Amino acid sequence: MLQTIRDNSQGLIAKLIIGFIIGLMALFGVESIVGGLSNNSTVAEVNGEDITEPELAATVQQLLLSVGGDLGNLDEGLLRQIALNQLIEDRVLRQNANQSHMTISSDAVDRLMINNPQFQVGGVFNSELAIRTMATQGYSIQGYRESLADQMVVGQLMNAYAATSFATEAELNRVAALSSQKRDFRFVSVTLGNRTLGEAIPADQIEAYYQNNQSQFMLDEEVGIDYVVLDKNAIFDEVSVDDAAVQAQYELEASAAVASSQRRASHILLETGAGLLNRRPSPWPLRSRHVWIKGRLCCACAEASADTASAEQGGDIGYTDGSAFPTRVEEALDTLQVGEVSDPVVSEFGVHLVKLTENEQNEYPPLAEVEERIRRELSTSQVDSLYFSRLEDLANLAFETTGLQDISGELGLEIVESEMFSRLGGSNDITSNANVISAAFADDTLIDGNNSDVIELGDSRAVVLHVREHSEPSLRPLEEVRGEIAAILRTEMEKERASALGQSLLSSLRNGEDITGTLADNELQWIAQNGASRDQAGMNGEVLQNAFAMPAPAEGETAFNGFVLTNGTYVVLELQAVQRGSLADLSADERRNMINTFIERDGRATVDAFVANSRLNADITQNLSEEPLL
Amino acid sequence: MAFSTEEEETLETLKRWWNESGKSLALGVVVFAVGYMGWAQWQSMQTSESAAASDLYEALGTTVVLGPGVELTEASVASARQLIAELKEEHGDSVYALYGALFGARLAVDDRDLDTAEQELQWLLDNARTGYFSPTDESLLITARLRLARVILSKGEAQRALDLLASFSPGAFEAEYAEIQGDAFYALERPVEARASYEQALQAGSTSETLQMKLDDIALDS
């Protein structure tokens, strides 16, 4: 086979191909060929471009930051889906911009960066700050510029659709005619009353209703639990801190504070041996005569120092907490008063003359001032350790024993009996806690009769529960619900009666008959409403909505309609006149408002449709692992 | 430097191989390099051309796109017009010129000059790129056509607006499309078709607040 390949690779075409590959590698490196093969788990693909898991994770993080929550309270699967959706949309838009050959000039990117307040010190661009800020956000300069350009280009695209929307005069007139129109109408409300008073509700109807609607009369499955609560706050009362411990803690803190005292020193370094001759041949040895006079170390002399860096600072070598300088120097400093110069001290660097320039000895406040705080802190740590050890005991006992008696005995916790509650939870903060409820209804506790695991409520309370009583879902007996059913059936009958009356009124009206008599007989009356607007205050919203949903009657005529409200009332309505609104009737403010609302909505709808259309035309595959959504 | 016989042989083979196929190999590399550089050059020309248009468009955006409730001054309208004209004249084959025309149409409508608005949108459609190589984005064309239909309808030429609408399919812009269609039918006093169109818009998930009112206004007696 190798021979065949060799034979075949002699042709001009084969050589051109090899040349091509060599050229490709020379210009773009090995990654151009190998890179395509490496695989970073992809969660989606948009027109052949991958969205990787790390990108998704970063977006989820940003999303979390923007809502200011932590993952614990949110459904992670849902969050990932939202983030992925955002990424896909972003990718689709960017590709759309690229396909349209949109670009951002590097000048424009520069301008944006220079004007970014994040990169400014006192209103002036600072390149060091910029580079540092980019780095903390995880960007190289090039990477940052690219992502900025991407954002700008998508912004340009959005502007093209959103900021170009308009409202023509004719369109605004139509909207004004509809939205600010006023209607004259009157209506009769046939409310539920006691029209069926005295009519018995037959027993067989009640039974039939009971049989057909059993689900309405089911009692939920319920449990009653016993539980013990381990409460950290209760442990505070048990703990007392003895004075010796307070004293010991005080001394510990005080000595740490004193140890953090600082001294500041200056020195002259005299190099010895070869270093001396090579670096500083003259004339300092002559001048150094002054130096040996104790107490006379001064700036001029310091210039003679072989430590040129400190010499420029007048010999200052900064602060020490007792460990910064060579041991010998530190020892010398210990013996000095501020302003004194030491005898020559030898270290690995040469011979020093050291002067103590500042001596800040920290003083710790007396015990009386800090005792209260120390006592509190000591007891907190004691309480914490007690709490955690008991928590462990609690977990062990809950697992090893059945029932709560032993736990109660060993840990001195009171057993509390709860009321019966369903999966919706009980009345106090423990029986309404979601974790407690799910533990109470778990097979392990409910069926096997075991203690639950320790359920932590926040970080200072923990609960163990045991199911005391359990009731299966059950159908309430007919006798118990007979009254309820009778009431339901009575309401139904009343609704039917009201509707029947209303409908007969409506048909009389449509036939042009006079209904005054019927209204009087039933103690009903017309309620007139003239010039009502769509958002008329003080009107029943349902009536208003129905009045405006009716087609306008012809000039000089009226139209009738009847409808049932959600509370069962039947309304007969006569629409008498419609006054079209007009742009001219609006105040300048109302007009401006209407235009802005119209344009804004139109812009938003256009952008939404644009994004949807771009997605429609893109080839998108998602392989986000489906997590069961609760 | 002396070579062993074996090395001499390898060297010989290499020399022979070079004599036989070196030239075509070199040719391959040269063809590739020239091709690549030409392509890169063309690309960079395209990019700088596009970047110049992009800068103009960016300036247009800063002039016209203001915060909510801020009104354009006459001076900024004039400079926006200037920028749009420059985009159309000097970068006519760039997508930015098409975006410029959208802005031009908006400014014209703000000015109640529907004829100019129509011209701007028509210019966009006439200058859109078709064909296999980077055709103009479908969404842009649909947006321009829908706005053109609205302008024509507002001029009172409902039938022409309907004809325009019938000439293309709306993709994901169905809700907007159907509502404009309904408006045109309404203007032509064809309530049954208007109602059907409005219902279609409602079903397509329209966010228009006036859509339900329009529908109610022509509701047929039940």
PDB file of C-alpha atoms in Angstrom, chain A residues 204-458:
ATOM      1  CA  ASP A 204     -81.135  12.859  44.295  1.00  0.00           C
ATOM      2  CA  GLN A 205     -79.616  15.941  42.628  1.00  0.00           C
ATOM      3  CA  ILE A 206     -77.350  16.442  45.614  1.00  0.00           C
ATOM      4  CA  GLU A 207     -76.279  12.817  45.491  1.00  0.00           C
ATOM      5  CA  ALA A 208     -75.669  12.973  41.764  1.00  0.00           C
ATOM      6  CA  TYR A 209     -73.504  16.052  42.202  1.00  0.00           C
ATOM      7  CA  TYR A 210     -71.603  14.321  45.001  1.00  0.00           C
ATOM      8  CA  GLN A 211     -70.971  11.279  42.811  1.00  0.00           C
ATOM      9  CA  ASN A 212     -69.898  13.303  39.785  1.00  0.00           C
ATOM     10  CA  ASN A 213     -67.619  15.732  41.576  1.00  0.00           C
ATOM     11  CA  GLN A 214     -65.867  13.570  44.143  1.00  0.00           C
ATOM     12  CA  SER A 215     -62.532  15.234  43.578  1.00  0.00           C
ATOM     13  CA  GLN A 216     -63.981  18.413  45.108  1.00  0.00           C
ATOM     14  CA  PHE A 217     -64.686  16.605  48.363  1.00  0.00           C
ATOM     15  CA  MET A 218     -61.438  14.760  48.875  1.00  0.00           C
ATOM     16  CA  LEU A 219     -59.432  15.311  52.027  1.00  0.00           C
ATOM     17  CA  ASP A 220     -55.712  15.562  51.345  1.00  0.00           C
ATOM     18  CA  GLU A 221     -53.292  13.032  52.724  1.00  0.00           C
ATOM     19  CA  GLU A 222     -52.083  14.401  56.037  1.00  0.00           C
ATOM     20  CA  VAL A 223     -49.459  13.689  58.641  1.00  0.00           C
ATOM     21  CA  GLY A 224     -48.940  14.686  62.221  1.00  0.00           C
ATOM     22  CA  ILE A 225     -45.314  14.717  63.351  1.00  0.00           C
ATOM     23  CA  ASP A 226     -43.307  14.828  66.541  1.00  0.00           C
ATOM     24  CA  TYR A 227     -40.117  16.762  66.319  1.00  0.00           C
ATOM     25  CA  VAL A 228     -37.177  18.032  68.323  1.00  0.00           C
ATOM     26  CA  VAL A 229     -35.366  21.270  67.574  1.00  0.00           C
ATOM     27  CA  LEU A 230     -31.707  21.826  68.333  1.00  0.00           C
ATOM     28  CA  ASP A 231     -31.327  25.584  68.634  1.00  0.00           C
ATOM     29  CA  LYS A 232     -27.965  27.297  68.818  1.00  0.00           C
ATOM     30  CA  ASN A 233     -29.381  30.317  70.617  1.00  0.00           C
ATOM     31  CA  ALA A 234     -30.536  28.120  73.483  1.00  0.00           C
ATOM     32  CA  ILE A 235     -26.974  26.929  74.016  1.00  0.00           C
ATOM     33  CA  PHE A 236     -25.727  30.456  74.776  1.00  0.00           C
ATOM     34  CA  ASP A 237     -27.472  30.286  78.157  1.00  0.00           C
ATOM     35  CA  GLU A 238     -25.577  27.144  79.106  1.00  0.00           C
ATOM     36  CA  VAL A 239     -22.157  28.494  78.389  1.00  0.00           C
ATOM     37  CA  SER A 240     -20.174  30.515  80.843  1.00  0.00           C
ATOM     38  CA  VAL A 241     -16.627  31.629  80.257  1.00  0.00           C
ATOM     39  CA  ASP A 242     -14.278  31.534  83.209  1.00  0.00           C
ATOM     40  CA  ASP A 243     -12.118  34.522  84.047  1.00  0.00           C
ATOM     41  CA  ALA A 244      -8.859  32.709  83.474  1.00  0.00           C
ATOM     42  CA  ALA A 245      -9.801  32.011  79.863  1.00  0.00           C
ATOM     43  CA  VAL A 246     -10.699  35.655  79.365  1.00  0.00           C
ATOM     44  CA  GLN A 247      -7.395  36.703  80.884  1.00  0.00           C
ATOM     45  CA  ALA A 248      -5.488  34.275  78.678  1.00  0.00           C
ATOM     46  CA  GLN A 249      -7.234  35.481  75.524  1.00  0.00           C
ATOM     47  CA  TYR A 250      -6.575  39.084  76.541  1.00  0.00           C
ATOM     48  CA  GLU A 251      -2.890  38.430  76.975  1.00  0.00           C
ATOM     49  CA  LEU A 252      -2.713  36.655  73.653  1.00  0.00           C
ATOM     50  CA  GLU A 253      -4.289  39.580  71.857  1.00  0.00           C
ATOM     51  CA  ALA A 254      -2.259  42.150  73.735  1.00  0.00           C
ATOM     52  CA  SER A 255       1.047  40.488  72.967  1.00  0.00           C
ATOM     53  CA  ALA A 256       0.106  40.159  69.302  1.00  0.00           C
ATOM     54  CA  ALA A 257      -0.715  43.840  69.204  1.00  0.00           C
ATOM     55  CA  VAL A 258       2.509  44.813  70.876  1.00  0.00           C
ATOM     56  CA  ALA A 259       4.426  42.549  68.542  1.00  0.00           C
ATOM     57  CA  SER A 260       2.970  44.445  65.636  1.00  0.00           C
ATOM     58  CA  SER A 261       4.791  47.561  66.844  1.00  0.00           C
ATOM     59  CA  GLN A 262       6.988  49.151  64.271  1.00  0.00           C
ATOM     60  CA  ARG A 263      10.373  50.827  64.264  1.00  0.00           C
ATOM     61  CA  ARG A 264      11.806  52.957  61.520  1.00  0.00           C
ATOM     62  CA  ALA A 265      15.497  53.098  60.913  1.00  0.00           C
ATOM     63  CA  SER A 266      18.200  54.756  58.784  1.00  0.00           C
ATOM     64  CA  HIS A 267      21.580  53.315  58.178  1.00  0.00           C
ATOM     65  CA  ILE A 268      24.914  53.768  56.537  1.00  0.00           C
ATOM     66  CA  LEU A 269      26.310  50.641  54.994  1.00  0.00           C
ATOM     67  CA  LEU A 270      30.049  50.310  54.795  1.00  0.00           C
ATOM     68  CA  GLU A 271      31.006  47.557  52.464  1.00  0.00           C
ATOM     69  CA  THR A 272      34.002  45.527  53.348  1.00  0.00           C
ATOM     70  CA  GLY A 273      36.556  43.705  51.220  1.00  0.00           C
ATOM     71  CA  ALA A 274      36.489  43.563  47.431  1.00  0.00           C
ATOM     72  CA  GLY A 275      33.066  45.107  47.113  1.00  0.00           C
ATOM     73  CA  LEU A 276      34.306  48.186  48.821  1.00  0.00           C
ATOM     74  CA  LEU A 277      37.299  48.678  46.582  1.00  0.00           C
ATOM     75  CA  ASN A 278      35.506  47.936  43.345  1.00  0.00           C
ATOM     76  CA  ARG A 279      32.435  49.968  43.758  1.00  0.00           C
ATOM     77  CA  ARG A 280      33.495  52.878  45.772  1.00  0.00           C
ATOM     78  CA  PRO A 281      37.177  53.519  45.411  1.00  0.00           C
ATOM     79  CA  SER A 282      37.117  57.035  46.787  1.00  0.00           C
ATOM     80  CA  PRO A 283      36.544  59.360  48.493  1.00  0.00           C
ATOM     81  CA  TRP A 284      34.134  58.042  51.097  1.00  0.00           C
ATOM     82  CA  PRO A 285      36.632  56.416  53.476  1.00  0.00           C
ATOM     83  CA  LEU A 286      38.004  59.865  54.212  1.00  0.00           C
ATOM     84  CA  ARG A 287      34.638  61.447  54.720  1.00  0.00           C
ATOM     85  CA  SER A 288      33.461  58.593  56.848  1.00  0.00           C
ATOM     86  CA  ARG A 289      35.460  59.877  59.726  1.00  0.00           C
ATOM     87  CA  HIS A 290      32.440  61.955  60.688  1.00  0.00           C
ATOM     88  CA  VAL A 291      30.356  58.919  60.706  1.00  0.00           C
ATOM     89  CA  TRP A 292      32.033  57.281  63.591  1.00  0.00           C
ATOM     90  CA  ILE A 293      31.017  60.028  65.899  1.00  0.00           C
ATOM     91  CA  LYS A 294      28.055  58.564  67.705  1.00  0.00           C
ATOM     92  CA  GLY A 295      24.865  60.524  67.437  1.00  0.00           C
ATOM     93  CA  ARG A 296      25.944  62.528  64.423  1.00  0.00           C
ATOM     94  CA  LEU A 297      24.483  60.499  61.586  1.00  0.00           C
ATOM     95  CA  CYS A 298      23.079  63.002  59.153  1.00  0.00           C
ATOM     96  CA  CYS A 299      22.052  63.328  55.555  1.00  0.00           C
ATOM     97  CA  ALA A 300      25.423  64.383  54.304  1.00  0.00           C
ATOM     98  CA  CYS A 301      27.049  61.408  55.914  1.00  0.00           C
ATOM     99  CA  ALA A 302      24.392  59.083  54.620  1.00  0.00           C
ATOM    100  CA  GLU A 303      25.466  59.909  51.111  1.00  0.00           C
ATOM    101  CA  ALA A 304      28.619  58.045  51.838  1.00  0.00           C
ATOM    102  CA  SER A 305      26.676  54.816  52.254  1.00  0.00           C
ATOM    103  CA  ALA A 306      27.370  51.881  49.978  1.00  0.00           C
ATOM    104  CA  ASP A 307      23.606  51.244  49.991  1.00  0.00           C
ATOM    105  CA  THR A 308      22.960  53.825  47.298  1.00  0.00           C
ATOM    106  CA  ALA A 309      19.201  53.268  47.214  1.00  0.00           C
ATOM    107  CA  SER A 310      18.730  54.205  50.851  1.00  0.00           C
ATOM    108  CA  ALA A 311      21.443  56.846  50.643  1.00  0.00           C
ATOM    109  CA  GLU A 312      19.143  58.854  48.370  1.00  0.00           C
ATOM    110  CA  GLN A 313      16.526  58.773  51.115  1.00  0.00           C
ATOM    111  CA  GLY A 314      18.953  60.073  53.694  1.00  0.00           C
ATOM    112  CA  GLY A 315      19.716  56.516  54.761  1.00  0.00           C
ATOM    113  CA  ASP A 316      16.094  55.577  55.468  1.00  0.00           C
ATOM    114  CA  ILE A 317      15.490  51.850  55.206  1.00  0.00           C
ATOM    115  CA  GLY A 318      11.845  51.912  56.243  1.00  0.00           C
ATOM    116  CA  TYR A 319       9.868  50.095  58.917  1.00  0.00           C
ATOM    117  CA  THR A 320      10.461  46.826  60.707  1.00  0.00           C
ATOM    118  CA  ASP A 321       8.262  44.754  62.968  1.00  0.00           C
ATOM    119  CA  GLY A 322      11.353  43.180  64.417  1.00  0.00           C
ATOM    120  CA  SER A 323      12.034  40.733  61.615  1.00  0.00           C
ATOM    121  CA  ALA A 324      12.659  42.804  58.494  1.00  0.00           C
ATOM    122  CA  PHE A 325      16.383  43.536  58.996  1.00  0.00           C
ATOM    123  CA  PRO A 326      19.324  41.262  59.790  1.00  0.00           C
ATOM    124  CA  THR A 327      19.266  39.996  63.375  1.00  0.00           C
ATOM    125  CA  ARG A 328      22.229  42.044  64.458  1.00  0.00           C
ATOM    126  CA  VAL A 329      20.657  45.237  63.169  1.00  0.00           C
ATOM    127  CA  GLU A 330      17.392  44.414  64.919  1.00  0.00           C
ATOM    128  CA  GLU A 331      19.255  43.757  68.154  1.00  0.00           C
ATOM    129  CA  ALA A 332      21.006  47.092  67.844  1.00  0.00           C
ATOM    130  CA  LEU A 333      17.673  48.855  67.232  1.00  0.00           C
ATOM    131  CA  ASP A 334      16.256  47.277  70.392  1.00  0.00           C
ATOM    132  CA  THR A 335      18.782  49.124  72.515  1.00  0.00           C
ATOM    133  CA  LEU A 336      18.413  52.537  70.883  1.00  0.00           C
ATOM    134  CA  GLN A 337      16.303  55.537  71.782  1.00  0.00           C
ATOM    135  CA  VAL A 338      14.779  57.566  68.955  1.00  0.00           C
ATOM    136  CA  GLY A 339      17.526  59.663  67.350  1.00  0.00           C
ATOM    137  CA  GLU A 340      20.439  57.571  68.619  1.00  0.00           C
ATOM    138  CA  VAL A 341      23.015  55.920  66.373  1.00  0.00           C
ATOM    139  CA  SER A 342      24.367  52.501  67.115  1.00  0.00           C
ATOM    140  CA  ASP A 343      27.914  51.265  67.301  1.00  0.00           C
ATOM    141  CA  PRO A 344      29.030  49.566  64.098  1.00  0.00           C
ATOM    142  CA  VAL A 345      27.086  46.380  63.525  1.00  0.00           C
ATOM    143  CA  VAL A 346      28.284  43.606  61.249  1.00  0.00           C
ATOM    144  CA  SER A 347      25.852  41.695  59.017  1.00  0.00           C
ATOM    145  CA  GLU A 348      26.192  39.689  55.849  1.00  0.00           C
ATOM    146  CA  PHE A 349      25.891  42.926  53.865  1.00  0.00           C
ATOM    147  CA  GLY A 350      28.771  44.712  55.567  1.00  0.00           C
ATOM    148  CA  VAL A 351      29.132  47.083  58.458  1.00  0.00           C
ATOM    149  CA  HIS A 352      26.084  49.164  59.410  1.00  0.00           C
ATOM    150  CA  LEU A 353      25.677  52.276  61.421  1.00  0.00           C
ATOM    151  CA  VAL A 354      22.032  52.288  62.405  1.00  0.00           C
ATOM    152  CA  LYS A 355      19.899  55.135  63.615  1.00  0.00           C
ATOM    153  CA  LEU A 356      16.442  54.666  65.133  1.00  0.00           C
ATOM    154  CA  THR A 357      14.205  57.359  63.591  1.00  0.00           C
ATOM    155  CA  GLU A 358      10.714  56.342  64.721  1.00  0.00           C
ATOM    156  CA  ASN A 359       9.472  54.016  67.381  1.00  0.00           C
ATOM    157  CA  GLU A 360       5.750  53.220  67.342  1.00  0.00           C
ATOM    158  CA  GLN A 361       4.959  50.940  70.208  1.00  0.00           C
ATOM    159  CA  ASN A 362       1.370  49.785  70.057  1.00  0.00           C
ATOM    160  CA  GLU A 363      -0.464  49.892  73.309  1.00  0.00           C
ATOM    161  CA  TYR A 364      -3.325  47.537  73.945  1.00  0.00           C
ATOM    162  CA  PRO A 365      -6.378  48.807  75.831  1.00  0.00           C
ATOM    163  CA  PRO A 366      -6.772  47.533  79.408  1.00  0.00           C
ATOM    164  CA  LEU A 367      -8.687  44.327  80.108  1.00  0.00           C
ATOM    165  CA  ALA A 368     -11.750  46.125  81.453  1.00  0.00           C
ATOM    166  CA  GLU A 369     -12.360  47.769  78.100  1.00  0.00           C
ATOM    167  CA  VAL A 370     -12.289  44.621  76.001  1.00  0.00           C
ATOM    168  CA  GLU A 371     -13.458  41.988  78.489  1.00  0.00           C
ATOM    169  CA  GLU A 372     -17.073  42.128  77.297  1.00  0.00           C
ATOM    170  CA  ARG A 373     -16.125  41.469  73.675  1.00  0.00           C
ATOM    171  CA  ILE A 374     -13.663  38.713  74.535  1.00  0.00           C
ATOM    172  CA  ARG A 375     -16.239  36.973  76.699  1.00  0.00           C
ATOM    173  CA  ARG A 376     -18.758  37.087  73.855  1.00  0.00           C
ATOM    174  CA  GLU A 377     -16.314  35.786  71.296  1.00  0.00           C
ATOM    175  CA  LEU A 378     -15.089  33.013  73.537  1.00  0.00           C
ATOM    176  CA  SER A 379     -18.614  31.866  74.261  1.00  0.00           C
ATOM    177  CA  THR A 380     -19.501  32.023  70.551  1.00  0.00           C
ATOM    178  CA  SER A 381     -16.733  29.656  69.650  1.00  0.00           C
ATOM    179  CA  GLN A 382     -17.692  27.471  72.583  1.00  0.00           C
ATOM    180  CA  VAL A 383     -21.351  27.529  71.579  1.00  0.00           C
ATOM    181  CA  ASP A 384     -20.420  26.718  68.005  1.00  0.00           C
ATOM    182  CA  SER A 385     -18.385  23.736  68.978  1.00  0.00           C
ATOM    183  CA  LEU A 386     -21.103  22.545  71.375  1.00  0.00           C
ATOM    184  CA  TYR A 387     -23.712  23.011  68.665  1.00  0.00           C
ATOM    185  CA  PHE A 388     -21.765  21.061  66.108  1.00  0.00           C
ATOM    186  CA  SER A 389     -20.944  18.234  68.445  1.00  0.00           C
ATOM    187  CA  ARG A 390     -24.612  17.974  69.449  1.00  0.00           C
ATOM    188  CA  LEU A 391     -25.596  18.168  65.806  1.00  0.00           C
ATOM    189  CA  GLU A 392     -23.429  15.131  65.250  1.00  0.00           C
ATOM    190  CA  ASP A 393     -24.963  13.351  68.238  1.00  0.00           C
ATOM    191  CA  LEU A 394     -28.384  14.264  66.958  1.00  0.00           C
ATOM    192  CA  ALA A 395     -27.629  12.804  63.541  1.00  0.00           C
ATOM    193  CA  ASN A 396     -26.290   9.590  65.076  1.00  0.00           C
ATOM    194  CA  LEU A 397     -29.157   9.164  67.505  1.00  0.00           C
ATOM    195  CA  ALA A 398     -31.731   9.925  64.832  1.00  0.00           C
ATOM    196  CA  PHE A 399     -30.249   7.175  62.744  1.00  0.00           C
ATOM    197  CA  GLU A 400     -29.709   4.631  65.480  1.00  0.00           C
ATOM    198  CA  THR A 401     -32.932   4.924  67.470  1.00  0.00           C
ATOM    199  CA  THR A 402     -36.590   4.811  66.639  1.00  0.00           C
ATOM    200  CA  GLY A 403     -38.792   7.529  67.995  1.00  0.00           C
ATOM    201  CA  LEU A 404     -37.572  10.664  69.673  1.00  0.00           C
ATOM    202  CA  GLN A 405     -37.539   9.563  73.323  1.00  0.00           C
ATOM    203  CA  ASP A 406     -33.845   8.720  73.405  1.00  0.00           C
ATOM    204  CA  ILE A 407     -32.849  11.898  71.618  1.00  0.00           C
ATOM    205  CA  SER A 408     -34.951  13.930  73.971  1.00  0.00           C
ATOM    206  CA  GLY A 409     -33.372  12.200  76.959  1.00  0.00           C
ATOM    207  CA  GLU A 410     -29.767  12.423  75.839  1.00  0.00           C
ATOM    208  CA  LEU A 411     -29.768  15.926  74.452  1.00  0.00           C
ATOM    209  CA  GLY A 412     -32.423  17.421  76.700  1.00  0.00           C
ATOM    210  CA  LEU A 413     -34.600  18.518  73.818  1.00  0.00           C
ATOM    211  CA  GLU A 414     -38.323  18.863  74.201  1.00  0.00           C
ATOM    212  CA  ILE A 415     -40.544  16.794  71.890  1.00  0.00           C
ATOM    213  CA  VAL A 416     -43.088  18.977  70.110  1.00  0.00           C
ATOM    214  CA  GLU A 417     -46.280  17.594  68.593  1.00  0.00           C
ATOM    215  CA  SER A 418     -47.472  19.223  65.408  1.00  0.00           C
ATOM    216  CA  GLU A 419     -51.015  19.480  64.150  1.00  0.00           C
ATOM    217  CA  MET A 420     -52.052  17.427  61.122  1.00  0.00           C
ATOM    218  CA  PHE A 421     -50.902  19.006  57.891  1.00  0.00           C
ATOM    219  CA  SER A 422     -50.979  18.182  54.192  1.00  0.00           C
ATOM    220  CA  ARG A 423     -48.263  18.537  51.585  1.00  0.00           C
ATOM    221  CA  LEU A 424     -49.098  22.235  51.536  1.00  0.00           C
ATOM    222  CA  GLY A 425     -47.580  22.528  54.980  1.00  0.00           C
ATOM    223  CA  GLY A 426     -48.705  23.407  58.467  1.00  0.00           C
ATOM    224  CA  SER A 427     -49.003  26.633  60.387  1.00  0.00           C
ATOM    225  CA  ASN A 428     -45.657  27.255  62.084  1.00  0.00           C
ATOM    226  CA  ASP A 429     -42.259  27.952  60.592  1.00  0.00           C
ATOM    227  CA  ILE A 430     -41.153  24.359  61.039  1.00  0.00           C
ATOM    228  CA  THR A 431     -44.140  22.544  59.588  1.00  0.00           C
ATOM    229  CA  SER A 432     -44.254  24.995  56.680  1.00  0.00           C
ATOM    230  CA  ASN A 433     -40.593  24.489  55.797  1.00  0.00           C
ATOM    231  CA  ALA A 434     -40.286  22.767  52.419  1.00  0.00           C
ATOM    232  CA  ASN A 435     -37.531  20.407  53.597  1.00  0.00           C
ATOM    233  CA  VAL A 436     -39.504  19.410  56.675  1.00  0.00           C
ATOM    234  CA  ILE A 437     -42.624  18.742  54.593  1.00  0.00           C
ATOM    235  CA  SER A 438     -40.786  16.601  52.084  1.00  0.00           C
ATOM    236  CA  ALA A 439     -39.090  14.666  54.918  1.00  0.00           C
ATOM    237  CA  ALA A 440     -42.453  14.123  56.631  1.00  0.00           C
ATOM    238  CA  PHE A 441     -43.939  12.677  53.445  1.00  0.00           C
ATOM    239  CA  ALA A 442     -40.882  10.607  52.479  1.00  0.00           C
ATOM    240  CA  ASP A 443     -41.321   6.829  52.327  1.00  0.00           C
ATOM    241  CA  ASP A 444     -38.562   6.326  54.853  1.00  0.00           C
ATOM    242  CA  THR A 445     -40.367   8.277  57.578  1.00  0.00           C
ATOM    243  CA  LEU A 446     -43.981   7.852  56.532  1.00  0.00           C
ATOM    244  CA  ILE A 447     -44.079   4.153  55.679  1.00  0.00           C
ATOM    245  CA  ASP A 448     -41.047   2.675  57.422  1.00  0.00           C
ATOM    246  CA  GLY A 449     -41.570   4.751  60.553  1.00  0.00           C
ATOM    247  CA  ASN A 450     -37.946   5.839  60.849  1.00  0.00           C
ATOM    248  CA  ASN A 451     -36.704   9.118  62.207  1.00  0.00           C
ATOM    249  CA  SER A 452     -35.881  11.650  59.553  1.00  0.00           C
ATOM    250  CA  ASP A 453     -32.346  12.769  58.897  1.00  0.00           C
ATOM    251  CA  VAL A 454     -31.236  15.990  60.519  1.00  0.00           C
ATOM    252  CA  ILE A 455     -32.884  18.869  58.665  1.00  0.00           C
ATOM    253  CA  GLU A 456     -30.974  22.096  59.077  1.00  0.00           C
ATOM    254  CA  LEU A 457     -33.034  25.267  59.124  1.00  0.00           C
ATOM    255  CA  GLY A 458     -30.480  27.937  58.355  1.00  0.00           C
TER     256      GLY A 458
END
